[in-house]
XYZ file of C-alpha atoms in Angstrom:
533
model
C -17.813 5.006 -27.889
C -18.893 8.550 -28.337
C -16.748 11.131 -26.560
C -18.381 13.274 -23.983
C -16.642 16.299 -22.478
C -19.518 18.383 -21.014
C -21.686 15.789 -19.527
C -19.235 14.551 -16.848
C -18.658 18.041 -15.579
C -22.365 18.670 -15.351
C -22.749 15.401 -13.439
C -20.006 16.369 -11.091
C -21.346 19.858 -10.514
C -24.796 18.481 -9.796
C -23.387 15.845 -7.468
C -21.331 18.429 -5.582
C -24.249 20.775 -5.225
C -26.437 18.018 -3.785
C -23.734 17.026 -1.287
C -23.026 20.574 -0.075
C -26.666 21.428 0.564
C -27.952 18.114 1.853
C -25.367 17.344 4.584
C -25.065 18.873 7.964
C -21.901 20.704 8.943
C -19.737 19.174 11.636
C -16.156 18.934 12.756
C -14.078 18.101 9.669
C -11.976 14.945 9.281
C -8.877 16.228 7.513
C -6.007 14.187 9.096
C -5.071 10.881 7.368
C -3.541 8.366 9.791
C -0.400 6.930 8.058
C -0.994 3.367 7.103
C 1.231 0.538 8.449
C -0.205 -2.871 9.041
C 1.561 -3.527 12.325
C 0.318 -0.216 13.693
C -3.184 -0.395 12.275
C -3.920 -3.886 13.739
C -3.750 -2.299 17.159
C -7.090 -0.690 16.309
C -8.750 -4.075 15.664
C -10.733 -4.055 18.891
C -12.207 -0.704 18.016
C -12.561 -1.018 14.251
C -14.153 -4.492 14.284
C -16.388 -3.830 17.298
C -20.070 -4.546 16.511
C -20.782 -1.150 18.024
C -18.528 0.663 15.499
C -19.909 1.858 12.139
C -16.546 2.842 10.644
C -15.686 2.060 7.101
C -12.729 -0.337 7.369
C -11.482 -1.012 3.829
C -10.211 2.288 2.420
C -6.856 3.217 3.865
C -5.319 5.359 5.257
C -8.135 6.105 7.673
C -9.266 9.619 8.279
C -9.089 10.446 11.981
C -12.546 10.803 13.595
C -14.163 10.365 16.988
C -14.341 6.549 16.545
C -10.529 6.329 16.479
C -9.307 9.381 18.402
C -9.394 7.801 21.872
C -7.422 4.694 20.904
C -4.975 6.759 18.782
C -4.332 9.146 21.669
C -3.756 6.255 24.019
C -1.221 4.707 21.616
C 0.594 8.020 21.134
C 0.861 8.840 24.798
C 2.903 5.801 25.939
C 4.029 6.014 29.519
C 3.083 9.473 30.903
C 6.106 11.488 31.952
C 6.494 13.014 35.336
C 6.845 16.783 35.948
C 10.415 16.207 37.093
C 11.371 14.450 33.894
C 13.872 16.340 31.841
C 13.317 17.913 28.407
C 15.654 15.337 26.817
C 13.860 12.430 28.513
C 10.504 13.576 27.227
C 11.780 14.133 23.627
C 13.375 10.693 23.523
C 10.547 8.718 24.978
C 7.251 10.596 24.543
C 7.210 13.736 22.388
C 7.984 15.163 18.886
C 11.267 16.976 18.736
C 9.445 20.071 17.564
C 5.852 20.367 18.631
C 3.798 23.521 18.304
C 0.109 23.475 19.323
C -1.981 26.650 18.920
C -5.693 27.170 18.580
C -5.273 28.135 14.896
C -2.631 25.606 13.877
C -0.369 22.760 14.901
C 3.106 21.728 13.704
C 5.508 18.936 14.534
C 8.802 17.686 13.096
C 11.208 14.819 13.904
C 14.379 13.220 12.610
C 13.802 9.572 11.958
C 16.109 6.632 11.276
C 16.006 3.059 10.074
C 19.292 1.433 10.996
C 19.640 -2.313 10.610
C 22.421 -4.875 10.800
C 21.929 -8.462 9.825
C 23.528 -11.727 8.804
C 22.347 -13.779 5.853
C 23.473 -17.161 7.124
C 22.536 -19.104 4.051
C 24.154 -16.544 1.707
C 27.150 -15.996 4.032
C 26.925 -12.245 3.868
C 26.364 -9.312 6.145
C 23.326 -7.120 5.468
C 22.748 -3.591 6.608
C 20.566 -0.598 6.133
C 21.413 2.975 6.792
C 18.450 5.201 6.375
C 18.234 8.732 7.736
C 15.187 10.860 7.332
C 12.540 13.243 8.646
C 8.825 13.539 9.216
C 6.806 16.692 9.657
C 3.151 17.467 9.727
C 0.497 19.680 11.143
C -2.934 21.287 10.749
C -4.398 24.634 9.907
C -7.689 25.124 11.541
C -9.890 22.016 11.605
C -10.186 21.508 7.819
C -6.603 21.412 6.521
C -3.657 19.078 7.341
C -0.316 18.158 5.840
C 2.329 15.460 6.206
C 5.632 14.631 4.656
C 8.437 12.143 5.316
C 11.680 11.310 3.546
C 14.708 9.046 3.695
C 18.160 8.962 2.241
C 19.194 5.302 2.110
C 22.075 2.982 1.519
C 22.042 -0.762 2.129
C 23.012 -4.276 1.361
C 20.388 -7.012 1.324
C 19.907 -10.808 1.553
C 20.500 -12.558 -1.818
C 16.827 -13.043 -2.858
C 16.095 -9.343 -2.084
C 19.272 -8.374 -3.877
C 18.228 -10.324 -6.915
C 14.966 -8.584 -7.072
C 16.558 -5.144 -6.960
C 19.125 -6.049 -9.557
C 16.393 -7.328 -11.915
C 14.167 -4.245 -11.634
C 16.909 -1.741 -10.834
C 14.478 -0.682 -8.171
C 14.376 -1.080 -4.337
C 11.108 -2.726 -3.478
C 8.316 -0.216 -2.995
C 10.657 2.747 -2.834
C 12.864 4.117 -5.634
C 15.601 3.528 -8.165
C 18.924 2.057 -7.169
C 21.222 4.996 -8.110
C 24.291 2.708 -8.091
C 22.837 -0.078 -10.158
C 25.552 -2.286 -11.650
C 28.440 -0.291 -10.107
C 28.524 -1.690 -6.522
C 26.830 -4.265 -4.314
C 25.637 -1.286 -2.090
C 22.214 0.021 -3.012
C 21.646 3.782 -2.941
C 18.167 5.385 -3.082
C 15.846 8.108 -1.773
C 12.300 7.873 -0.631
C 9.837 10.864 -0.075
C 6.156 11.180 0.654
C 4.048 14.335 0.875
C 0.316 14.847 1.162
C -2.093 17.665 1.881
C -5.629 17.001 3.013
C -8.661 19.274 3.068
C -12.163 18.597 4.407
C -14.532 21.525 3.663
C -17.254 19.621 5.597
C -17.115 16.503 7.801
C -18.460 14.226 5.073
C -16.086 15.255 2.243
C -12.285 15.060 2.037
C -9.794 15.890 -0.696
C -6.287 14.579 -0.553
C -3.478 15.474 -2.903
C 0.006 14.081 -2.694
C 2.755 11.567 -3.459
C 2.069 8.421 -1.394
C 0.466 4.990 -1.400
C -3.158 3.822 -0.864
C -4.656 0.525 0.164
C -8.147 -0.976 -0.299
C -9.235 -3.985 1.676
C -9.559 -5.527 5.134
C -6.687 -7.982 4.704
C -2.957 -7.976 4.923
C -2.831 -8.324 1.176
C -5.143 -6.631 -1.386
C -6.053 -7.872 -4.826
C -7.628 -4.517 -5.630
C -4.971 -1.846 -4.588
C -2.156 -2.331 -2.196
C 0.847 -0.332 -0.865
C 3.432 -2.833 -2.205
C 4.648 -0.750 -5.195
C 6.440 2.557 -5.073
C 4.455 5.718 -4.149
C 2.911 7.877 -6.879
C 1.209 11.266 -7.363
C -2.521 11.143 -6.836
C -5.674 13.131 -6.143
C -8.196 11.370 -3.923
C -11.809 12.303 -3.074
C -13.624 10.609 -0.158
C -17.345 11.197 0.411
C -19.003 9.649 3.502
C -22.704 9.808 3.960
C -23.688 7.650 6.942
C -23.455 4.013 5.866
C -22.020 4.818 2.426
C -18.489 5.842 1.578
C -17.399 6.608 -2.005
C -13.681 6.973 -2.896
C -12.351 8.195 -6.258
C -8.606 8.314 -7.076
C -6.769 9.663 -10.082
C -3.114 8.782 -10.250
C -0.116 9.122 -12.551
C 2.023 5.953 -12.873
C 5.339 5.213 -14.661
C 7.162 2.337 -16.335
C 10.903 2.455 -16.954
C 11.005 -0.750 -19.090
C 9.196 0.497 -22.248
C 10.457 2.683 -25.054
C 10.375 6.397 -24.372
C 9.456 9.000 -26.996
C 9.994 12.322 -25.238
C 12.445 14.005 -22.817
C 9.900 14.858 -20.129
C 11.256 12.640 -17.332
C 12.936 9.274 -17.664
C 9.981 6.969 -18.148
C 6.794 6.339 -20.079
C 3.708 7.425 -18.141
C 0.207 6.148 -17.696
C -2.967 7.215 -15.931
C -4.968 5.188 -13.482
C -8.417 5.892 -12.188
C -9.891 4.033 -9.235
C -13.497 4.096 -7.890
C -14.494 2.307 -4.645
C -17.962 2.251 -3.099
C -18.230 0.872 0.458
C -21.665 0.254 2.016
C -22.164 -0.643 5.668
C -25.447 -2.430 5.366
C -25.422 -3.021 9.155
C -22.895 -2.598 11.878
C -21.796 -6.127 11.090
C -22.097 -6.457 7.325
C -20.396 -4.333 4.628
C -20.175 -4.741 0.879
C -17.923 -2.937 -1.504
C -17.744 -2.316 -5.251
C -14.488 -1.476 -7.021
C -13.186 -0.599 -10.504
C -9.965 0.684 -11.951
C -8.799 1.757 -15.332
C -5.223 2.124 -16.566
C -4.466 4.002 -19.816
C -1.051 4.753 -21.393
C -0.402 8.371 -22.042
C 0.856 7.571 -25.563
C 0.779 4.492 -27.816
C 3.832 2.505 -28.840
C 4.513 4.760 -31.839
C 4.722 7.846 -29.641
C 1.363 9.247 -30.568
C -0.313 10.889 -27.630
C -3.809 9.827 -27.074
C -5.047 13.124 -25.915
C -7.341 13.904 -23.013
C -10.838 12.502 -22.594
C -13.018 13.808 -19.809
C -14.622 10.448 -19.432
C -11.422 9.370 -17.735
C -12.163 11.713 -14.740
C -15.880 11.001 -14.650
C -16.686 10.623 -10.936
C -19.646 8.317 -11.673
C -19.016 4.713 -10.551
C -17.846 2.338 -13.263
C -17.612 5.123 -15.804
C -13.903 4.475 -16.391
C -14.543 0.758 -16.892
C -16.327 1.607 -20.155
C -12.973 2.699 -21.492
C -12.454 6.248 -22.853
C -12.217 5.951 -26.643
C -9.097 7.982 -26.984
C -7.327 6.154 -24.178
C -7.727 2.343 -24.595
C -6.230 0.509 -21.683
C -6.928 -2.096 -19.037
C -10.083 -2.254 -16.917
C -10.575 -4.305 -13.788
C -13.593 -4.663 -11.503
C -14.021 -6.184 -8.044
C -16.122 -6.682 -4.975
C -15.319 -6.687 -1.221
C -17.201 -8.053 1.780
C -16.794 -7.975 5.564
C -18.895 -9.534 8.320
C -18.291 -9.151 12.124
C -19.453 -12.630 13.210
C -18.735 -11.739 16.826
C -17.530 -8.673 18.618
C -13.965 -7.731 17.542
C -13.726 -10.499 14.955
C -14.583 -10.397 11.294
C -14.401 -12.485 8.109
C -13.594 -10.606 4.911
C -13.039 -11.249 1.233
C -12.438 -9.856 -2.241
C -13.301 -10.988 -5.754
C -11.585 -9.452 -8.757
C -12.473 -9.659 -12.507
C -10.065 -8.577 -15.247
C -11.112 -8.719 -18.854
C -7.901 -8.267 -20.725
C -7.735 -7.564 -24.463
C -4.721 -8.904 -26.187
C -2.892 -7.254 -29.096
C -4.530 -9.719 -31.503
C -7.985 -8.555 -30.383
C -8.914 -11.608 -28.295
C -10.402 -11.013 -24.803
C -10.368 -13.272 -21.738
C -11.836 -12.745 -18.339
C -9.538 -13.804 -15.453
C -10.448 -13.936 -11.779
C -8.908 -13.597 -8.386
C -10.273 -13.913 -4.868
C -9.371 -13.489 -1.221
C -10.876 -14.950 1.960
C -9.702 -14.160 5.490
C -10.512 -13.808 9.109
C -9.038 -11.326 11.596
C -9.616 -9.826 14.971
C -8.507 -8.774 18.401
C -8.221 -10.246 21.903
C -7.916 -13.754 20.650
C -8.999 -16.342 23.276
C -9.780 -13.468 25.622
C -6.130 -12.286 25.701
C -6.103 -8.474 25.560
C -4.063 -7.023 22.676
C -3.555 -10.442 21.024
C -4.417 -9.737 17.358
C -4.511 -12.252 14.567
C -5.139 -12.642 10.818
C -5.394 -15.765 8.568
C -5.772 -15.166 4.878
C -5.928 -17.017 1.479
C -5.279 -15.294 -1.829
C -5.636 -16.594 -5.388
C -5.202 -15.037 -8.847
C -5.392 -16.685 -12.334
C -2.771 -16.171 -15.078
C -2.694 -12.817 -16.885
C -4.527 -10.892 -14.119
C -3.691 -7.200 -14.206
C -2.157 -7.350 -17.705
C -3.232 -5.455 -20.737
C -2.639 -5.599 -24.543
C 0.342 -3.280 -23.966
C 2.887 -3.582 -21.167
C 2.243 0.021 -20.238
C -1.397 -0.745 -19.397
C -0.408 -3.382 -16.872
C -1.639 -2.631 -13.360
C 1.894 -1.758 -12.147
C 4.035 1.159 -10.937
C 7.731 1.098 -12.087
C 7.217 -2.567 -12.968
C 6.016 -3.552 -9.528
C 2.489 -4.863 -8.910
C -0.070 -2.407 -7.596
C -1.929 -5.255 -5.970
C -0.472 -8.507 -4.776
C 3.427 -8.874 -4.652
C 3.221 -12.302 -6.448
C 1.493 -10.640 -9.445
C -0.703 -13.310 -10.872
C -1.069 -17.075 -11.299
C -0.527 -17.887 -7.617
C -2.132 -19.435 -4.494
C -1.107 -18.117 -1.077
C -1.940 -18.905 2.505
C -0.635 -16.732 5.297
C -1.204 -16.047 8.996
C 0.026 -13.216 11.308
C -0.081 -13.099 15.098
C 0.743 -9.984 17.098
C 0.796 -9.312 20.840
C 1.565 -6.113 22.667
C 2.460 -5.820 26.381
C 3.284 -2.333 27.462
C 5.948 -1.093 25.066
C 6.983 -4.570 24.044
C 5.617 -5.950 20.819
C 5.846 -9.483 19.430
C 4.862 -10.493 15.928
C 5.131 -13.720 13.917
C 4.106 -14.502 10.264
C 3.927 -17.781 8.327
C 3.257 -17.935 4.616
C 3.128 -20.628 1.910
C 2.669 -19.819 -1.758
C 2.601 -21.626 -5.037
C 2.997 -19.674 -8.295
C 3.989 -19.827 -11.960
C 6.789 -17.563 -13.133
C 6.573 -18.321 -16.881
C 6.407 -15.572 -19.472
C 3.602 -15.667 -22.125
C 3.953 -15.070 -25.894
C 0.878 -14.062 -27.777
C 0.121 -15.012 -31.383
C 1.695 -11.831 -32.729
C 5.016 -12.783 -31.149
C 5.124 -9.884 -28.647
C 6.411 -10.918 -25.267
C 3.993 -10.211 -22.467
C 5.450 -11.050 -19.146
C 3.551 -11.812 -15.995
C 3.449 -8.892 -13.527
C 5.872 -10.658 -11.190
C 9.419 -10.076 -12.396
C 12.077 -12.766 -12.921
C 14.297 -12.164 -9.939
C 16.554 -15.189 -9.570
C 19.121 -16.926 -11.719
C 17.633 -19.685 -13.875
C 14.647 -17.688 -14.944
C 15.916 -16.416 -18.253
C 14.436 -19.125 -20.450
C 11.094 -17.654 -21.436
C 9.930 -20.930 -23.016
C 10.341 -22.944 -19.798
C 7.361 -23.319 -17.430
C 8.614 -22.339 -14.032
C 6.306 -23.613 -11.257
C 7.569 -22.517 -7.916
C 6.683 -22.656 -4.232
C 7.728 -20.560 -1.264
C 7.881 -21.255 2.504
C 8.269 -18.045 4.484
C 8.488 -17.295 8.199
C 9.366 -14.069 9.922
C 9.314 -13.048 13.576
C 10.183 -9.787 15.453
C 10.469 -8.732 19.066
C 10.590 -4.898 19.556
C 10.567 -2.367 22.321
C 8.821 0.930 21.518
C 11.013 3.887 22.477
C 8.868 6.802 21.229
C 5.312 6.268 19.911
C 5.296 9.654 18.083
C 7.830 8.429 15.541
C 7.290 4.672 16.022
C 10.909 4.506 17.165
C 11.702 1.033 18.361
C 14.570 -1.356 19.042
C 13.899 -4.558 17.142
C 15.403 -7.972 16.663
C 14.126 -10.303 13.992
C 14.589 -13.615 12.264
C 13.488 -14.586 8.717
C 13.421 -17.838 6.850
C 12.563 -18.129 3.189
C 12.818 -21.192 0.897
C 11.840 -20.933 -2.772
C 11.893 -24.029 -4.950
C 10.998 -24.470 -8.609
C 11.493 -27.302 -11.138
C 14.998 -25.877 -12.001
C 16.355 -24.099 -8.909
C 16.142 -23.893 -5.078
C 17.142 -20.945 -2.949
C 17.131 -20.640 0.817
C 17.584 -17.575 3.013
C 18.097 -17.538 6.774
C 18.433 -13.978 8.000
C 18.934 -12.546 11.558
C 18.628 -8.732 12.033
C 19.001 -6.113 14.737
C 17.805 -2.523 14.213
C 16.770 0.825 15.566
C 13.827 1.661 13.474
C 11.165 4.387 13.097
C 8.462 5.758 10.723
C 4.956 4.569 9.840
C 5.372 2.676 6.486
C 5.141 -0.842 5.167
C 8.259 -2.272 3.660
C 7.704 -5.891 2.399
C 10.123 -8.835 2.491
C 7.555 -11.635 1.978
C 7.681 -11.995 -1.830
C-alpha cells in the first residue's frame, strides 16, 4: 500500500474546521464519570428510557444534562442536618477535601480496599490490604482532571493465585513485585486522566486508564479487563451520531526485548467507533481496531506511518505498510423494546494472517438483554448475556500483535474459543445494595502450532497445573456464582461495608478445581476488578 503522510493531516484539518464552524456553542461536557459496572447499572432507568437519546456504548460516559440529576441524587445520599458534626459529614456524605469556586473545583480523598476472606476449598486465608487516594476537579467548564492510586498487598484464592503466578501480573492492575519470592503479592495501581471540551460536541481525553465499548457486562470489542494503558481519545457528538477515536500504547512482557527503554516490548493500538442513534429506541455501531508492533522480531523498528493516526473510519484496518499487524472489525446494536429495557448485541470479525502467509476470518458475537425496575420493582436492575468467540480470535502473526495488554485480553477474559452465558441481578434499597451473578462457560485452553513451528498460544493464559502439555486438547467448563451484600457509607468515594460469597468450579478432561470463598471487606473506589474468569 502506498504511504501517505500529508493526506491524513489535510483530512483531519478539514474535518476539524467543519466541526468548529458548523456546531453551536454550548456548555461543555468535560467530566468523564468513572466506569464501574455496579455503579453504572444504577443509571439503567435513565439511560435506557425511550425518552433518552444518550449514546450508551462508549464508556466512561461524559457527564451531561441527561445524567446529572441521577448522578447528583446518587452522590447526595442521606442529607445531613445542620447540627451534624464536621466528622459525621466527612465520613458519610462529603469528600475529605472539597473546594468549590466559580472558576474551579477540587476534591481529594483517602480510599481503601481492605478485605479478609476464607478459601474453604483451598483451606487458606485470603486478604487484601490496599491503601490509596483519589483526587479530581475542574477548571472552568471545559477542563477536568482525575487521578487515583493504590499501594497493594494481598493473598488470593488458589485459582486467582495461579493466574497471577502464570502471568506474574495481578489481574487488570500491575506486576507482582514479589513474584516467586513469597506467597504474598505486592503491586501498585495508578490512573490519571485530563479531559478538555473546547465545545459541547467535542472532547479530548489524555491519560492512563481503561476504556469500554458496548452495552453489556462483557465486551468483545474493547473491555476494561486488562491493565490500564496510556491513550489519547477524541469523542465527537453531533446529535444522533457519536464518533470515538483512540490511540493507545500497549506492552507485552513475554516477548524478546531489543532496547533498554522500559522493561517490555511495545505496540500501538488504534480504535475507531461510530455510534448512530437511528431513533430513541434503535442504535447501531461500527467498530475497528488495529494493533501494530513497534519493532519486528529482529529488533528493526518499523518507523512511523501517518496512516496509523488517520481519523477516518476504517483507515487503520487497511493496515499501514510500515506497521503490519492485526486488524479487527465489529458491529454493535441496541434496541429499547420497552421503556427502561433494551436488547443489545455485538458481532466481531478478525481476519488474522499467520506467519506462513495464510489468512482466516474468525468471528465472535454477543447477545443480551438488560434493564431497570424489573417486574415493576424500583431499583431492581438485571442483565442476561451470551458471548461466543471462535478459536484464534484477537491473535496475529506475531505474539506482539495480539489484542492484549501485558498478556491479558483487551476484550473478553476468556480470550477466544469459548461460549459463555451469564446473568446479573442487582437491587438497591436506601444505602443497602444486593447483587448476585451466575455464569457458565465452556472453552478450549489448547495452544496452537502453525506450520512453521512457532508456538502461538490462545489469548487466555494457562493458569492451573496440568496445562503444560501444549499438544493436549484441554476442553474445560466453568460454573461460577458470586453474591454480595453491601452498605454504602460514603457515596463520594463509594466507601462500603461488604460481605460476599463466591463459588467457582472448573473442570477439564485432565483436572478439576473448586473454590468456595467467603469475604468481608471495607471497600471504596470506582473501578472494576474481575474474579469471574
